[in-house]
Amino acid sequence: ITPLQMGIIDTTSLFIKFMSNSFWGYISDKIRNKKKIFLFCNLMGTLTICLYSSDYITKHGFWIIFFISCLKSLFSQGSEVLTSYALEVLGKKSELFGQLRVYFAVSWGFGNLLFIVIYHIFKDFRINFAIYFLLNFLYMYLIKTLLPDKTLKEEKIKSSEINMIDLWVMLKNKQMIIYILEFGFFMIGFSFIENLLYQYVLKELK
């Protein structure tokens, strides 16, 4: 894959992720069940990521990787829905959410370090994917069994019918259009810098 193709994958994936955040957030608000939406998206995202472990995928070049990356981005909004769910559950104790984010960041860092160590020991990325799948399955199981299906706020408000026209009206809002453009330019710049850094590191390592 060339640097240009990497940039195309990153930029397109980030844009799809942004649009999917609005879509899944809208759906979760309509059906008043953020937990269900999160579990569904997290499961689909996990299964999609695990497709990268297939030799068939890695041998068929740009377009298949591009498709999987876009598909992964479509279901990658789970953390945002979970954030909204957590804030509703915490209620007046929302200041505790900052602590949860710190714990999440620390665990994410240790997890990345652990996967690097595992790869250097076994020299096989498929083991990393297997562990990733098992940890995510445990993660979803704990959320499914330990957290309430609905928050108090969701129980008080009746679910309403899903009307995609509402989503279209929201996307046509002037402020929303400006936000999308700003986000798009920011993501393009971020992706460009990230890929330049990646190419620089590769050259230095050689």
C-alpha positions as a printed NumPy array, in Angstrom:
array([[  0.   ,   0.   ,   0.   ],
       [  1.386,   3.401,  -0.996],
       [  1.388,   6.507,   1.249],
       [ -1.379,   8.001,  -0.939],
       [ -3.558,   4.93 ,  -0.471],
       [ -2.939,   5.024,   3.275],
       [ -4.068,   8.641,   3.298],
       [ -7.219,   7.769,   1.363],
       [ -8.058,   4.977,   3.804],
       [ -7.474,   7.15 ,   6.881],
       [ -9.358,  10.191,   5.592],
       [-12.355,   8.2  ,   4.332],
       [-12.522,   6.13 ,   7.51 ],
       [-12.464,   9.204,   9.742],
       [-15.239,  10.85 ,   7.738],
       [-17.397,   7.702,   7.905],
       [-16.776,   7.506,  11.64 ],
       [-17.916,  11.092,  12.062],
       [-21.114,  10.502,  10.083],
       [-21.817,   7.209,  11.845],
       [-21.527,   8.935,  15.227],
       [-24.477,  11.14 ,  14.291],
       [-26.422,   8.193,  12.892],
       [-25.996,   5.791,  15.812],
       [-26.446,   8.584,  18.35 ],
       [-29.744,   9.445,  16.667],
       [-30.86 ,   5.796,  16.681],
       [-29.938,   5.306,  20.355],
       [-31.883,   8.444,  21.328],
       [-34.903,   7.305,  19.347],
       [-35.13 ,   3.809,  20.807],
       [-33.942,   4.998,  24.239],
       [-31.479,   2.167,  24.687],
       [-27.851,   3.268,  24.436],
       [-26.612,   0.007,  25.922],
       [-28.162,  -2.088,  23.149],
       [-26.711,   0.14 ,  20.411],
       [-23.284,   0.085,  22.037],
       [-23.199,  -3.709,  22.338],
       [-24.309,  -4.154,  18.729],
       [-21.75 ,  -1.706,  17.316],
       [-18.95 ,  -3.03 ,  19.507],
       [-19.65 ,  -6.612,  18.416],
       [-19.732,  -5.683,  14.723],
       [-16.604,  -3.559,  15.069],
       [-14.732,  -6.362,  16.832],
       [-15.675,  -8.924,  14.189],
       [-14.655,  -6.512,  11.425],
       [-11.239,  -5.826,  12.965],
       [-10.622,  -9.556,  13.335],
       [-10.979,  -9.879,   9.538],
       [ -7.504,  -8.341,   9.282],
       [ -6.089, -11.557,  10.739],
       [ -6.987, -13.425,   7.541],
       [ -4.168, -13.979,   5.044],
       [ -6.744, -13.647,   2.265],
       [ -7.423, -10.049,   3.289],
       [ -3.787,  -8.976,   3.519],
       [ -2.914, -10.541,   0.156],
       [ -5.618,  -8.763,  -1.847],
       [ -4.294,  -5.251,  -1.575],
       [ -5.778,  -1.818,  -1.298],
       [ -9.467,  -2.18 ,  -2.121],
       [-10.29 ,  -4.998,   0.294],
       [ -8.419,  -3.216,   3.1  ],
       [-10.182,   0.022,   2.161],
       [-13.585,  -1.702,   2.356],
       [-12.87 ,  -3.295,   5.746],
       [-11.538,  -0.009,   7.139],
       [-14.712,   1.776,   6.066],
       [-16.863,  -0.993,   7.521],
       [-14.954,  -0.823,  10.806],
       [-15.464,   2.95 ,  10.959],
       [-19.206,   2.5  ,  10.459],
       [-19.426,   0.653,  13.804],
       [-16.654,   2.462,  15.692],
       [-18.88 ,   4.958,  17.493],
       [-19.483,   2.677,  20.495],
       [-17.312,   4.698,  22.873],
       [-19.339,   7.875,  22.255],
       [-22.646,   6.136,  22.983],
       [-21.091,   4.528,  26.07 ],
       [-19.888,   7.969,  27.192],
       [-23.419,   9.346,  26.951],
       [-24.728,   6.28 ,  28.8  ],
       [-22.14 ,   6.685,  31.58 ],
       [-22.975,  10.372,  32.086],
       [-26.674,   9.556,  32.409],
       [-25.994,   6.745,  34.908],
       [-23.666,   8.935,  36.998],
       [-26.183,  11.777,  37.089],
       [-25.119,  14.379,  39.643],
       [-21.837,  12.513,  40.18 ],
       [-20.717,  13.264,  36.634],
       [-17.368,  14.535,  37.956],
       [-16.442,  10.865,  38.427],
       [-16.482,  10.479,  34.657],
       [-13.088,  12.193,  34.479],
       [-11.644,   9.449,  36.67 ],
       [-13.156,   6.801,  34.414],
       [-11.493,   8.406,  31.395],
       [ -8.129,   8.391,  33.169],
       [ -8.493,   4.692,  34.002],
       [ -9.496,   4.017,  30.404],
       [ -6.442,   5.875,  29.04 ],
       [ -4.073,   4.039,  31.394],
       [ -5.564,   0.632,  30.557],
       [ -5.385,   1.463,  26.833],
       [ -1.693,   2.29 ,  27.152],
       [ -0.904,  -0.889,  29.074],
       [ -2.958,  -2.901,  26.588],
       [ -0.929,  -1.561,  23.656],
       [  2.292,  -2.369,  25.477],
       [  1.038,  -5.878,  26.243],
       [  0.182,  -6.549,  22.594],
       [  3.632,  -5.376,  21.506],
       [  5.276,  -7.739,  23.992],
       [  3.057, -10.638,  22.897],
       [  3.945, -10.071,  19.249],
       [  7.682,  -9.974,  19.97 ],
       [  7.373, -13.257,  21.865],
       [  5.267, -15.236,  19.375],
       [  5.93 , -13.32 ,  16.111],
       [  2.34 , -13.914,  15.025],
       [ -0.278, -11.158,  14.835],
       [ -3.085, -13.708,  14.795],
       [ -2.453, -14.353,  18.491],
       [ -2.954, -10.628,  19.123],
       [ -6.237, -10.705,  17.222],
       [ -7.402, -13.757,  19.196],
       [ -6.618, -12.081,  22.518],
       [ -8.258,  -8.87 ,  21.312],
       [-11.445, -10.774,  20.437],
       [-11.543, -12.604,  23.779],
       [-10.986,  -9.411,  25.781],
       [-13.715,  -7.606,  23.851],
       [-16.086, -10.525,  24.362],
       [-15.403, -10.364,  28.12 ],
       [-15.844,  -6.591,  28.01 ],
       [-19.263,  -6.881,  26.346],
       [-20.323,  -9.708,  28.663],
       [-19.573,  -7.62 ,  31.755],
       [-21.467,  -4.633,  30.374],
       [-24.4  ,  -6.839,  29.384],
       [-24.678,  -8.514,  32.792],
       [-23.617,  -5.801,  35.253],
       [-25.018,  -2.555,  33.855],
       [-28.739,  -1.714,  33.753],
       [-30.422,  -2.085,  30.373],
       [-31.71 ,   1.468,  30.502],
       [-30.791,   4.584,  32.431],
       [-33.393,   6.382,  34.574],
       [-33.646,   9.06 ,  31.906],
       [-34.33 ,   6.48 ,  29.187],
       [-37.033,   4.808,  31.295],
       [-38.877,   8.102,  31.829],
       [-39.008,   8.995,  28.144],
       [-40.997,   6.837,  25.77 ],
       [-39.308,   5.504,  22.661],
       [-40.371,   7.179,  19.429],
       [-40.441,   6.022,  15.849],
       [-37.236,   6.301,  13.859],
       [-37.672,   8.919,  11.149],
       [-34.653,   9.399,   8.93 ],
       [-36.066,  12.742,   7.794],
       [-35.187,  14.108,  11.244],
       [-31.578,  13.075,  10.723],
       [-31.527,  14.709,   7.285],
       [-32.947,  17.945,   8.722],
       [-30.256,  17.925,  11.392],
       [-27.502,  17.433,   8.798],
       [-28.834,  20.372,   6.747],
       [-28.554,  22.726,   9.725],
       [-26.11 ,  25.575,   9.003],
       [-24.106,  25.072,  12.194],
       [-23.93 ,  21.339,  11.529],
       [-22.604,  21.911,   7.998],
       [-19.904,  24.276,   9.301],
       [-18.966,  21.736,  11.969],
       [-18.726,  18.941,   9.386],
       [-16.461,  21.073,   7.167],
       [-14.223,  22.051,  10.101],
       [-14.027,  18.461,  11.271],
       [-13.289,  17.271,   7.75 ],
       [-10.396,  19.689,   7.217],
       [ -9.006,  18.858,  10.651],
       [ -9.154,  15.111,  10.005],
       [ -7.525,  15.479,   6.583],
       [ -4.667,  17.456,   8.139],
       [ -4.355,  14.998,  11.009],
       [ -4.257,  12.04 ,   8.637],
       [ -1.681,  13.768,   6.426],
       [  0.667,  14.495,   9.345],
       [  0.201,  11.006,  10.796],
       [  1.143,   9.342,   7.523],
       [  4.166,  11.594,   7.023],
       [  5.347,  10.619,  10.491],
       [  4.743,   6.947,   9.705],
       [  6.789,   7.14 ,   6.505],
       [  9.578,   8.986,   8.317],
       [  9.752,   6.325,  11.052],
       [  9.869,   3.542,   8.43 ],
       [ 12.802,   5.191,   6.646],
       [ 14.651,   5.713,   9.916],
       [ 14.161,   2.085,  10.947],
       [ 15.577,   0.878,   7.638]])
